[in-house]
Amino acid sequence: MSESSVSRRAFMAATAGVGGVFLTAGWTDAAEAAERALARSAAGAPVRYKALAVADANDIIALTAQIFPSDGTPGAKEAGVVHFVDQLLAKNAKEIKAPIADLMAQVNGEAAKRFPGKGRVAALADADQHALVAWLEKDKPETFGFLKGMSVAGMFAMPARGGNRHKAGWKLIGFKDQFSWKAPYGWYDAEGNK
Amino acid sequence: MSDRGHHHGAAPTAAGPKTPRYSPKDAVDFVVVGSGSAGGVVARELSRAGYQVLVLEQGPRLGPNDFTHDEITIMQENLLVNKPDLQPQTYRMTAADQARPSFPVQYGRVVGGGSVHFTANFWRFHPIDFKEFSKTGPIAGSTFADWPISYEDLEPYYTKVEWDIGVAGQAGASPVDPPRSKGYPMPPHPIGSTGTLMEKGAKKMGWTAFPAPMAITSRPYRGRSGCVACGFCLGMGCEVGAKSSTLFTAIPDAEATGKCEIRSNCYVRKVEVNDKGLVTGVIYFDAKKREVFQRAKAVVLCANGAETPRLLFNSKSNRFPDGLANTSGIVGQNIMFNGNVVAMGQFEHEVNGYKGVAVSRIIHDTYELDAAKVGFHGGGGFDFRQIFTPIAFGFAGVPPDGPQWGSAYKAELARAFTRTVNSFGHTTSLPVATNTITLDDEVKDAWGLPAIRLTFKEHANDLAVYKWFAQKAQDLLDAAGATKSWQFPTENPRQQGGGPHLLGTCRMGNDPATSVVDKNHRAHDVPNLFIVDGSSFVTGGRGQPTMTIMALAFRAGDLIAQAAKRGEIPSAG
């Protein structure tokens, strides 16, 4: 194991079950498209997606919000993670379509069993959605890894890739998007320099 | 071999000599395969000695404008490194196992090679690294041996790396600093909180944390910018040219001679030899996958510790049925990846390890451990850093026993990103004959060439080393005041080995029966073939090989040029 393989392995950790393909795509206008979609949403117009079916998009919003809930600070919903996924699918349908379809089929299949008559994942109560993600984590680890991978990447990737809207993910963890720094960098070296 | 080969390019201009374009039909003095830490330096030294040099690099030529902090471009789309879709690999633990698709071997696939994306830890080897066998004696299951050269042989070239390539550091700061003829050309980088914490931990452990030697400019140096401390060194290309990659140092120096052509997107598939056993040139695929035969008076392989043996195997012929330069049968054997173990710790206050160069302090008190006390052979060093960029931190930054999704997970990420430190142990790893790079029997790359197959199982001694260092890495964090600490596993029962440190597969030595190249990097079997890269290593040092790869390349370039001037390199004519 090498230092770069540690980082790379961490990066790939959630994608192993789908061949590590979930992030590969071209990204020219992803952020702009996401912004347009969000503006439409804010204006009360139905959100248009480039590639996702609306029903799938709504389920993805619900599921990624379980990974990063809106709980006082911006979560996956506010960060626009679904738009990251949408751009991904639009640019790389060949590799991303099947894992998304698997995710949809598995969670909605389980939802139909557990909560008959209540509709798709997006229509369920928060506690029921939580139960479905917990089931994925336990019984479908590869699919859970894919969901978490999409959520993490959509939360923290450069906004140009469609998610991390207004740098919501970076602000959450305290990562400052600045190209140049001067020491002291943190509390300990600042104290040491006193 | 001509002395001072004839000039092939356009005449020098006021702006400097024009880069030559060598014709494939004309035998250039030297074809260098690979443009990384070894190839870039060899090209510099040979072209500055007056020889025609053509460097063939399989990857593209990129520059600061192409580099980015985008984790997806770098880590997922593999902008700077080899790509699994183009060049698949396989892995098996032992020769009795069925190899399965995997991707254990990583290397730079761009002009500048791995030096474009390296972290830039530039530790010299110590004298013990070259003569451990003599001191320790044989170790069962290992092809442990001394190097045919000593630290003293290499010392002038370490100094050359530090001054000609550019390394920042503080001479004599290490309690076990090896002898040096000159200090560093640049002062160390500022200590970050990771360094401050390491100093605290080291003091409690009875060790000394000292300024890390880093191949990154700490002030403007030789026409390059000083580091701006953006913090995105590991895995990324430097957007200001402060990282001392050969892309920014040796290669421009080579091109400034007017004797060196860097030909990118050229993937060498075979080294050709004539019926006298002399190299005549190389066959490569150009960017459009057209085959080109480039004639050469001599060839220097600097393709890295995995691609160099692969190329030798792919260059088999009637004269060399087991692979070129492989009458010993040991090409591809003894691959070492270095031990590299990681503990993680969280601290009360902000560390912000994402700012500044990755490493500002290291510990070398454990460089050579007493086997009688610890129960194994080996040693190594430590550093503190925060290696996880935001996406990677989301995957692996939080404790494995804590929440992995939901509000608690989110809160943990929010609290911990700025307060987390990785404690690395970089260690010895033993050469083992059955740990090999060979050709896969079935899997082919996008050019139809047999894929790399890694066969690798950790030596039991090394597992003991890793376990010891992982615990001490965690102890250091605790001694520094970590509020929580944990370790990454040191052994994967399903797949072992892998990484970008590719060492030992064409080892140097005096005996042609047990080594591939002599102490001057000339192939024992082929007098106009040289091999200079991580494959030349006999033992693996302590986990930071690039400084030594560059020093070997400076020395090899010097010796090859001297041999050429003396007319001691025969060519096919």
mmCIF file of N, CA, C and O in Angstrom, chain A residues 1-4 6-12 14 20 23 25 27 66-67 69 71 73-74 130 133 137 144 148-149 152 157-158 161 172-176 179-181 185-189, chain B residues 70 72-73 75-78 106 119 191-193 196-197 228-230 232 340 347-350 352 354-355 385 387-388 391 395-396 404-407 409-410 413-414 417-418 424 426 488 500:
data_model
loop_
_atom_site.group_PDB
_atom_site.id
_atom_site.type_symbol
_atom_site.label_atom_id
_atom_site.label_comp_id
_atom_site.label_asym_id
_atom_site.label_seq_id
_atom_site.Cartn_x
_atom_site.Cartn_y
_atom_site.Cartn_z
ATOM 1 N N MET A 1 0.853 -1.192 0.000
ATOM 2 C CA MET A 1 0.000 0.000 0.000
ATOM 3 C C MET A 1 0.887 1.241 0.000
ATOM 4 O O MET A 1 1.818 1.340 0.757
ATOM 5 N N SER A 2 0.601 2.160 -0.863
ATOM 6 C CA SER A 2 1.407 3.371 -0.945
ATOM 7 C C SER A 2 0.557 4.564 -0.530
ATOM 8 O O SER A 2 -0.654 4.473 -0.416
ATOM 9 N N GLU A 3 1.204 5.699 -0.335
ATOM 10 C CA GLU A 3 0.454 6.877 0.080
ATOM 11 C C GLU A 3 -0.581 7.250 -0.965
ATOM 12 O O GLU A 3 -1.697 7.610 -0.648
ATOM 13 N N SER A 4 -0.196 7.172 -2.253
ATOM 14 C CA SER A 4 -1.195 7.563 -3.237
ATOM 15 C C SER A 4 -2.247 6.478 -3.390
ATOM 16 O O SER A 4 -3.385 6.763 -3.716
ATOM 17 N N VAL A 6 -3.425 4.804 -0.963
ATOM 18 C CA VAL A 6 -4.355 5.026 0.154
ATOM 19 C C VAL A 6 -5.421 6.019 -0.274
ATOM 20 O O VAL A 6 -6.623 5.798 -0.132
ATOM 21 N N SER A 7 -4.971 7.122 -0.826
ATOM 22 C CA SER A 7 -5.905 8.151 -1.250
ATOM 23 C C SER A 7 -6.799 7.645 -2.379
ATOM 24 O O SER A 7 -7.999 7.838 -2.387
ATOM 25 N N ARG A 8 -6.160 6.980 -3.330
ATOM 26 C CA ARG A 8 -6.919 6.461 -4.466
ATOM 27 C C ARG A 8 -7.906 5.393 -4.010
ATOM 28 O O ARG A 8 -9.038 5.335 -4.445
ATOM 29 N N ARG A 9 -7.435 4.547 -3.092
ATOM 30 C CA ARG A 9 -8.311 3.481 -2.611
ATOM 31 C C ARG A 9 -9.509 4.075 -1.881
ATOM 32 O O ARG A 9 -10.635 3.621 -2.042
ATOM 33 N N ALA A 10 -9.238 5.101 -1.094
ATOM 34 C CA ALA A 10 -10.338 5.766 -0.407
ATOM 35 C C ALA A 10 -11.322 6.325 -1.412
ATOM 36 O O ALA A 10 -12.541 6.203 -1.264
ATOM 37 N N PHE A 11 -10.766 6.894 -2.437
ATOM 38 C CA PHE A 11 -11.614 7.502 -3.455
ATOM 39 C C PHE A 11 -12.492 6.456 -4.129
ATOM 40 O O PHE A 11 -13.654 6.682 -4.433
ATOM 41 N N MET A 12 -11.897 5.307 -4.373
ATOM 42 C CA MET A 12 -12.612 4.279 -5.119
ATOM 43 C C MET A 12 -13.494 3.412 -4.216
ATOM 44 O O MET A 12 -14.272 2.608 -4.709
ATOM 45 N N ALA A 14 -16.180 3.460 -2.496
ATOM 46 C CA ALA A 14 -17.621 3.304 -2.642
ATOM 47 C C ALA A 14 -18.014 2.860 -4.038
ATOM 48 O O ALA A 14 -19.179 2.610 -4.305
ATOM 49 N N GLY A 20 -16.057 0.946 -10.572
ATOM 50 C CA GLY A 20 -15.363 2.221 -10.462
ATOM 51 C C GLY A 20 -15.677 3.178 -11.584
ATOM 52 O O GLY A 20 -14.866 3.997 -11.965
ATOM 53 N N LEU A 23 -18.011 7.876 -11.917
ATOM 54 C CA LEU A 23 -17.678 9.289 -12.010
ATOM 55 C C LEU A 23 -17.123 9.706 -13.362
ATOM 56 O O LEU A 23 -16.830 10.867 -13.570
ATOM 57 N N ALA A 25 -16.917 10.981 -16.878
ATOM 58 C CA ALA A 25 -17.760 11.688 -17.834
ATOM 59 C C ALA A 25 -17.046 12.946 -18.280
ATOM 60 O O ALA A 25 -16.027 13.325 -17.732
ATOM 61 N N TRP A 27 -17.338 17.135 -18.775
ATOM 62 C CA TRP A 27 -18.017 18.079 -17.887
ATOM 63 C C TRP A 27 -17.840 19.510 -18.361
ATOM 64 O O TRP A 27 -17.144 20.278 -17.733
ATOM 65 N N GLN A 66 -30.686 11.030 2.578
ATOM 66 C CA GLN A 66 -30.457 10.177 3.748
ATOM 67 C C GLN A 66 -28.966 10.107 4.075
ATOM 68 O O GLN A 66 -28.590 9.999 5.239
ATOM 69 N N ILE A 67 -28.132 10.150 3.054
ATOM 70 C CA ILE A 67 -26.677 10.143 3.296
ATOM 71 C C ILE A 67 -26.263 11.497 3.868
ATOM 72 O O ILE A 67 -25.520 11.579 4.847
ATOM 73 N N PRO A 69 -28.333 14.494 5.139
ATOM 74 C CA PRO A 69 -29.646 15.100 5.407
ATOM 75 C C PRO A 69 -29.570 16.632 5.469
ATOM 76 O O PRO A 69 -28.507 17.209 5.722
ATOM 77 N N ASP A 71 -30.296 19.121 7.755
ATOM 78 C CA ASP A 71 -30.564 19.062 9.195
ATOM 79 C C ASP A 71 -30.007 20.277 9.933
ATOM 80 O O ASP A 71 -29.399 20.153 10.984
ATOM 81 N N THR A 73 -27.808 22.324 8.468
ATOM 82 C CA THR A 73 -26.818 22.782 7.479
ATOM 83 C C THR A 73 -27.202 22.144 6.149
ATOM 84 O O THR A 73 -27.912 21.125 6.122
ATOM 85 N N PRO A 74 -26.767 22.733 5.044
ATOM 86 C CA PRO A 74 -27.152 22.185 3.739
ATOM 87 C C PRO A 74 -26.767 20.717 3.588
ATOM 88 O O PRO A 74 -25.691 20.305 4.011
ATOM 89 N N HIS A 130 -35.231 6.117 5.478
ATOM 90 C CA HIS A 130 -34.067 5.768 6.296
ATOM 91 C C HIS A 130 -33.944 4.243 6.413
ATOM 92 O O HIS A 130 -32.846 3.678 6.281
ATOM 93 N N VAL A 133 -32.490 2.742 3.238
ATOM 94 C CA VAL A 133 -31.045 2.919 3.079
ATOM 95 C C VAL A 133 -30.297 2.002 4.058
ATOM 96 O O VAL A 133 -29.263 1.410 3.717
ATOM 97 N N GLU A 137 -27.552 -0.811 3.035
ATOM 98 C CA GLU A 137 -26.224 -0.917 3.649
ATOM 99 C C GLU A 137 -25.958 -2.330 4.130
ATOM 100 O O GLU A 137 -24.861 -2.854 3.965
ATOM 101 N N PHE A 144 -25.355 0.084 -1.996
ATOM 102 C CA PHE A 144 -25.166 1.145 -1.004
ATOM 103 C C PHE A 144 -23.899 1.937 -1.308
ATOM 104 O O PHE A 144 -23.880 3.172 -1.231
ATOM 105 N N LYS A 148 -23.695 5.877 -1.871
ATOM 106 C CA LYS A 148 -22.834 6.743 -1.061
ATOM 107 C C LYS A 148 -21.801 7.436 -1.942
ATOM 108 O O LYS A 148 -21.496 8.625 -1.752
ATOM 109 N N GLY A 149 -21.268 6.691 -2.918
ATOM 110 C CA GLY A 149 -20.289 7.290 -3.822
ATOM 111 C C GLY A 149 -20.861 8.480 -4.571
ATOM 112 O O GLY A 149 -20.226 9.541 -4.659
ATOM 113 N N VAL A 152 -21.319 11.370 -1.970
ATOM 114 C CA VAL A 152 -20.079 12.022 -1.543
ATOM 115 C C VAL A 152 -19.493 12.847 -2.688
ATOM 116 O O VAL A 152 -19.109 14.007 -2.508
ATOM 117 N N ALA A 157 -17.419 17.322 -4.994
ATOM 118 C CA ALA A 157 -16.682 17.577 -6.239
ATOM 119 C C ALA A 157 -16.746 19.058 -6.571
ATOM 120 O O ALA A 157 -17.588 19.804 -6.053
ATOM 121 N N MET A 158 -15.859 19.479 -7.457
ATOM 122 C CA MET A 158 -15.906 20.874 -7.885
ATOM 123 C C MET A 158 -17.303 21.220 -8.385
ATOM 124 O O MET A 158 -17.925 20.424 -9.100
ATOM 125 N N ARG A 161 -18.955 20.359 -11.733
ATOM 126 C CA ARG A 161 -19.481 19.041 -12.085
ATOM 127 C C ARG A 161 -20.953 18.894 -11.729
ATOM 128 O O ARG A 161 -21.505 17.810 -11.826
ATOM 129 N N LEU A 172 -19.384 23.022 4.378
ATOM 130 C CA LEU A 172 -19.779 22.127 5.466
ATOM 131 C C LEU A 172 -18.561 21.611 6.230
ATOM 132 O O LEU A 172 -18.539 21.584 7.463
ATOM 133 N N ILE A 173 -17.530 21.191 5.491
ATOM 134 C CA ILE A 173 -16.387 20.554 6.164
ATOM 135 C C ILE A 173 -15.264 21.544 6.481
ATOM 136 O O ILE A 173 -14.245 21.165 7.051
ATOM 137 N N GLY A 174 -15.423 22.772 6.074
ATOM 138 C CA GLY A 174 -14.402 23.771 6.403
ATOM 139 C C GLY A 174 -13.260 23.820 5.414
ATOM 140 O O GLY A 174 -12.195 24.368 5.716
ATOM 141 N N PHE A 175 -13.478 23.235 4.225
ATOM 142 C CA PHE A 175 -12.461 23.326 3.180
ATOM 143 C C PHE A 175 -12.623 24.650 2.458
ATOM 144 O O PHE A 175 -13.684 24.919 1.889
ATOM 145 N N LYS A 176 -11.574 25.456 2.507
ATOM 146 C CA LYS A 176 -11.636 26.771 1.862
ATOM 147 C C LYS A 176 -10.987 26.680 0.491
ATOM 148 O O LYS A 176 -9.824 26.284 0.370
ATOM 149 N N PHE A 179 -6.396 29.207 -3.615
ATOM 150 C CA PHE A 179 -5.277 28.612 -4.343
ATOM 151 C C PHE A 179 -3.942 28.779 -3.630
ATOM 152 O O PHE A 179 -2.998 28.040 -3.893
ATOM 153 N N SER A 180 -3.854 29.718 -2.725
ATOM 154 C CA SER A 180 -2.555 29.996 -2.111
ATOM 155 C C SER A 180 -2.742 30.245 -0.616
ATOM 156 O O SER A 180 -3.722 30.878 -0.209
ATOM 157 N N TRP A 181 -1.796 29.750 0.186
ATOM 158 C CA TRP A 181 -1.881 29.934 1.636
ATOM 159 C C TRP A 181 -0.556 30.408 2.179
ATOM 160 O O TRP A 181 0.491 30.149 1.588
ATOM 161 N N TYR A 185 -0.983 27.625 9.271
ATOM 162 C CA TYR A 185 -2.100 26.966 8.597
ATOM 163 C C TYR A 185 -3.199 26.544 9.570
ATOM 164 O O TYR A 185 -4.361 26.448 9.200
ATOM 165 N N GLY A 186 -2.810 26.239 10.791
ATOM 166 C CA GLY A 186 -3.783 25.737 11.765
ATOM 167 C C GLY A 186 -3.481 26.264 13.161
ATOM 168 O O GLY A 186 -2.565 27.073 13.361
ATOM 169 N N TRP A 187 -4.249 25.800 14.126
ATOM 170 C CA TRP A 187 -4.138 26.288 15.499
ATOM 171 C C TRP A 187 -2.777 25.945 16.104
ATOM 172 O O TRP A 187 -2.167 26.758 16.788
ATOM 173 N N TYR A 188 -2.281 24.757 15.798
ATOM 174 C CA TYR A 188 -1.079 24.290 16.493
ATOM 175 C C TYR A 188 0.172 25.015 16.031
ATOM 176 O O TYR A 188 1.020 25.392 16.845
ATOM 177 N N ASP A 189 0.296 25.227 14.713
ATOM 178 C CA ASP A 189 1.490 25.959 14.273
ATOM 179 C C ASP A 189 1.355 27.444 14.608
ATOM 180 O O ASP A 189 2.354 28.123 14.841
ATOM 181 N N ASP B 70 -9.166 19.277 -9.447
ATOM 182 C CA ASP B 70 -10.389 18.488 -9.522
ATOM 183 C C ASP B 70 -10.080 17.015 -9.232
ATOM 184 O O ASP B 70 -9.422 16.344 -10.027
ATOM 185 N N ILE B 72 -11.871 14.432 -9.370
ATOM 186 C CA ILE B 72 -12.419 13.438 -10.294
ATOM 187 C C ILE B 72 -11.523 13.301 -11.524
ATOM 188 O O ILE B 72 -11.213 12.199 -11.972
ATOM 189 N N THR B 73 -11.067 14.423 -12.040
ATOM 190 C CA THR B 73 -10.153 14.379 -13.188
ATOM 191 C C THR B 73 -8.886 13.601 -12.841
ATOM 192 O O THR B 73 -8.376 12.827 -13.651
ATOM 193 N N MET B 75 -8.161 11.594 -9.788
ATOM 194 C CA MET B 75 -8.240 10.296 -9.112
ATOM 195 C C MET B 75 -9.115 9.284 -9.858
ATOM 196 O O MET B 75 -8.893 8.086 -9.764
ATOM 197 N N GLN B 76 -10.113 9.771 -10.557
ATOM 198 C CA GLN B 76 -11.044 8.852 -11.196
ATOM 199 C C GLN B 76 -10.784 8.729 -12.693
ATOM 200 O O GLN B 76 -10.805 7.644 -13.245
ATOM 201 N N GLU B 77 -10.532 9.836 -13.326
ATOM 202 C CA GLU B 77 -10.296 9.798 -14.773
ATOM 203 C C GLU B 77 -8.819 9.609 -15.099
ATOM 204 O O GLU B 77 -8.462 9.474 -16.269
ATOM 205 N N ASN B 78 -7.981 9.590 -14.067
ATOM 206 C CA ASN B 78 -6.575 9.236 -14.231
ATOM 207 C C ASN B 78 -5.857 10.098 -15.268
ATOM 208 O O ASN B 78 -5.173 9.583 -16.159
ATOM 209 N N GLN B 106 0.582 1.346 -10.428
ATOM 210 C CA GLN B 106 0.293 2.713 -10.883
ATOM 211 C C GLN B 106 1.591 3.408 -11.269
ATOM 212 O O GLN B 106 2.596 3.273 -10.590
ATOM 213 N N THR B 119 4.387 13.194 -4.336
ATOM 214 C CA THR B 119 4.205 14.056 -3.172
ATOM 215 C C THR B 119 5.452 14.879 -2.905
ATOM 216 O O THR B 119 5.385 15.903 -2.241
ATOM 217 N N ILE B 191 6.658 25.018 8.752
ATOM 218 C CA ILE B 191 6.047 23.923 9.515
ATOM 219 C C ILE B 191 4.548 24.188 9.569
ATOM 220 O O ILE B 191 4.105 25.301 9.789
ATOM 221 N N GLY B 192 3.766 23.179 9.304
ATOM 222 C CA GLY B 192 2.324 23.303 9.471
ATOM 223 C C GLY B 192 1.929 22.710 10.809
ATOM 224 O O GLY B 192 2.786 22.248 11.583
ATOM 225 N N SER B 193 0.634 22.682 11.076
ATOM 226 C CA SER B 193 0.205 22.082 12.349
ATOM 227 C C SER B 193 0.512 20.591 12.394
ATOM 228 O O SER B 193 0.754 20.033 13.465
ATOM 229 N N THR B 196 3.980 20.566 13.692
ATOM 230 C CA THR B 196 4.025 20.936 15.115
ATOM 231 C C THR B 196 3.586 19.756 15.983
ATOM 232 O O THR B 196 4.197 19.453 17.014
ATOM 233 N N LEU B 197 2.515 19.102 15.529
ATOM 234 C CA LEU B 197 2.027 17.954 16.295
ATOM 235 C C LEU B 197 3.036 16.809 16.263
ATOM 236 O O LEU B 197 3.240 16.114 17.268
ATOM 237 N N VAL B 228 3.320 28.024 -3.689
ATOM 238 C CA VAL B 228 2.286 28.919 -3.165
ATOM 239 C C VAL B 228 1.458 28.240 -2.075
ATOM 240 O O VAL B 228 0.466 28.780 -1.617
ATOM 241 N N ALA B 229 1.864 27.023 -1.694
ATOM 242 C CA ALA B 229 1.243 26.316 -0.565
ATOM 243 C C ALA B 229 -0.226 25.983 -0.818
ATOM 244 O O ALA B 229 -1.033 25.997 0.112
ATOM 245 N N CYS B 230 -0.574 25.665 -2.057
ATOM 246 C CA CYS B 230 -1.978 25.350 -2.352
ATOM 247 C C CYS B 230 -2.401 24.045 -1.690
ATOM 248 O O CYS B 230 -3.582 23.830 -1.452
ATOM 249 N N PHE B 232 -2.257 20.923 -2.840
ATOM 250 C CA PHE B 232 -2.694 19.820 -3.694
ATOM 251 C C PHE B 232 -1.501 19.193 -4.424
ATOM 252 O O PHE B 232 -1.399 19.253 -5.635
ATOM 253 N N ASN B 340 4.152 0.733 3.561
ATOM 254 C CA ASN B 340 3.562 2.060 3.748
ATOM 255 C C ASN B 340 2.310 1.879 4.581
ATOM 256 O O ASN B 340 1.302 1.412 4.080
ATOM 257 N N PHE B 347 -7.802 15.693 16.280
ATOM 258 C CA PHE B 347 -7.286 16.614 17.297
ATOM 259 C C PHE B 347 -8.340 17.646 17.667
ATOM 260 O O PHE B 347 -9.294 17.893 16.918
ATOM 261 N N GLU B 348 -8.125 18.237 18.830
ATOM 262 C CA GLU B 348 -9.116 19.167 19.369
ATOM 263 C C GLU B 348 -9.273 20.406 18.495
ATOM 264 O O GLU B 348 -10.380 20.869 18.238
ATOM 265 N N HIS B 349 -8.150 20.939 18.047
ATOM 266 C CA HIS B 349 -8.175 22.203 17.296
ATOM 267 C C HIS B 349 -7.917 21.961 15.815
ATOM 268 O O HIS B 349 -7.509 20.864 15.408
ATOM 269 N N GLU B 350 -8.063 23.033 15.050
ATOM 270 C CA GLU B 350 -7.871 22.909 13.604
ATOM 271 C C GLU B 350 -6.402 22.675 13.245
ATOM 272 O O GLU B 350 -5.512 23.351 13.753
ATOM 273 N N ASN B 352 -5.817 21.809 9.654
ATOM 274 C CA ASN B 352 -5.861 22.284 8.260
ATOM 275 C C ASN B 352 -4.713 21.725 7.432
ATOM 276 O O ASN B 352 -3.988 22.454 6.749
ATOM 277 N N TYR B 354 -4.740 20.361 4.780
ATOM 278 C CA TYR B 354 -4.886 20.507 3.329
ATOM 279 C C TYR B 354 -4.147 21.728 2.794
ATOM 280 O O TYR B 354 -4.085 21.935 1.587
ATOM 281 N N LYS B 355 -3.596 22.536 3.690
ATOM 282 C CA LYS B 355 -2.849 23.716 3.251
ATOM 283 C C LYS B 355 -1.346 23.418 3.278
ATOM 284 O O LYS B 355 -0.859 22.752 4.187
ATOM 285 N N ARG B 385 0.678 14.058 7.923
ATOM 286 C CA ARG B 385 0.066 14.901 6.880
ATOM 287 C C ARG B 385 -1.434 14.654 6.904
ATOM 288 O O ARG B 385 -1.917 13.814 7.657
ATOM 289 N N ILE B 387 -3.856 13.549 3.962
ATOM 290 C CA ILE B 387 -3.784 13.249 2.528
ATOM 291 C C ILE B 387 -5.127 13.333 1.838
ATOM 292 O O ILE B 387 -5.194 13.266 0.616
ATOM 293 N N PHE B 388 -6.207 13.427 2.604
ATOM 294 C CA PHE B 388 -7.509 13.286 1.977
ATOM 295 C C PHE B 388 -8.072 14.621 1.514
ATOM 296 O O PHE B 388 -8.403 15.487 2.307
ATOM 297 N N ILE B 391 -13.398 14.825 -1.438
ATOM 298 C CA ILE B 391 -14.160 13.615 -1.784
ATOM 299 C C ILE B 391 -13.561 12.402 -1.079
ATOM 300 O O ILE B 391 -14.272 11.577 -0.487
ATOM 301 N N PHE B 395 -15.107 9.551 1.822
ATOM 302 C CA PHE B 395 -15.097 8.092 1.757
ATOM 303 C C PHE B 395 -14.358 7.457 2.933
ATOM 304 O O PHE B 395 -14.750 6.419 3.430
ATOM 305 N N ALA B 396 -13.234 8.056 3.321
ATOM 306 C CA ALA B 396 -12.351 7.333 4.246
ATOM 307 C C ALA B 396 -11.833 8.176 5.403
ATOM 308 O O ALA B 396 -10.935 7.746 6.104
ATOM 309 N N GLN B 404 -21.462 6.044 9.100
ATOM 310 C CA GLN B 404 -20.973 6.159 7.727
ATOM 311 C C GLN B 404 -21.973 6.869 6.817
ATOM 312 O O GLN B 404 -21.742 7.013 5.613
ATOM 313 N N TRP B 405 -23.127 7.264 7.366
ATOM 314 C CA TRP B 405 -24.079 8.065 6.609
ATOM 315 C C TRP B 405 -25.076 8.676 7.579
ATOM 316 O O TRP B 405 -25.139 8.285 8.737
ATOM 317 N N GLY B 406 -25.814 9.659 7.093
ATOM 318 C CA GLY B 406 -26.806 10.292 7.954
ATOM 319 C C GLY B 406 -26.243 11.498 8.697
ATOM 320 O O GLY B 406 -25.090 11.893 8.506
ATOM 321 N N SER B 407 -27.077 12.064 9.560
ATOM 322 C CA SER B 407 -26.703 13.310 10.235
ATOM 323 C C SER B 407 -25.430 13.184 11.062
ATOM 324 O O SER B 407 -24.604 14.102 11.087
ATOM 325 N N TYR B 409 -22.928 11.151 10.593
ATOM 326 C CA TYR B 409 -21.796 11.073 9.648
ATOM 327 C C TYR B 409 -21.470 12.462 9.108
ATOM 328 O O TYR B 409 -20.307 12.882 9.065
ATOM 329 N N LYS B 410 -22.482 13.155 8.730
ATOM 330 C CA LYS B 410 -22.297 14.501 8.180
ATOM 331 C C LYS B 410 -21.653 15.416 9.223
ATOM 332 O O LYS B 410 -20.714 16.171 8.920
ATOM 333 N N LEU B 413 -17.956 14.528 9.556
ATOM 334 C CA LEU B 413 -17.158 15.102 8.467
ATOM 335 C C LEU B 413 -16.920 16.588 8.723
ATOM 336 O O LEU B 413 -15.809 17.098 8.545
ATOM 337 N N ALA B 414 -17.999 17.267 9.119
ATOM 338 C CA ALA B 414 -17.908 18.716 9.327
ATOM 339 C C ALA B 414 -16.920 19.055 10.442
ATOM 340 O O ALA B 414 -16.164 20.016 10.357
ATOM 341 N N PHE B 417 -12.796 17.183 9.272
ATOM 342 C CA PHE B 417 -11.946 17.417 8.094
ATOM 343 C C PHE B 417 -10.737 18.294 8.424
ATOM 344 O O PHE B 417 -9.615 18.014 8.013
ATOM 345 N N THR B 418 -10.952 19.330 9.172
ATOM 346 C CA THR B 418 -9.848 20.256 9.474
ATOM 347 C C THR B 418 -9.026 19.797 10.677
ATOM 348 O O THR B 418 -8.023 20.428 11.000
ATOM 349 N N PHE B 424 1.975 8.444 8.772
ATOM 350 C CA PHE B 424 2.482 7.427 7.845
ATOM 351 C C PHE B 424 3.759 6.794 8.372
ATOM 352 O O PHE B 424 4.641 7.492 8.869
ATOM 353 N N HIS B 426 6.807 4.661 6.650
ATOM 354 C CA HIS B 426 7.385 4.243 5.362
ATOM 355 C C HIS B 426 8.527 3.289 5.669
ATOM 356 O O HIS B 426 9.460 3.664 6.389
ATOM 357 N N PHE B 488 -5.220 1.908 9.676
ATOM 358 C CA PHE B 488 -5.660 1.147 8.507
ATOM 359 C C PHE B 488 -5.072 -0.258 8.615
ATOM 360 O O PHE B 488 -3.967 -0.424 9.129
ATOM 361 N N PRO B 500 2.591 2.874 -6.569
ATOM 362 C CA PRO B 500 3.441 3.515 -7.577
ATOM 363 C C PRO B 500 4.946 3.316 -7.377
ATOM 364 O O PRO B 500 5.718 3.717 -8.231
#
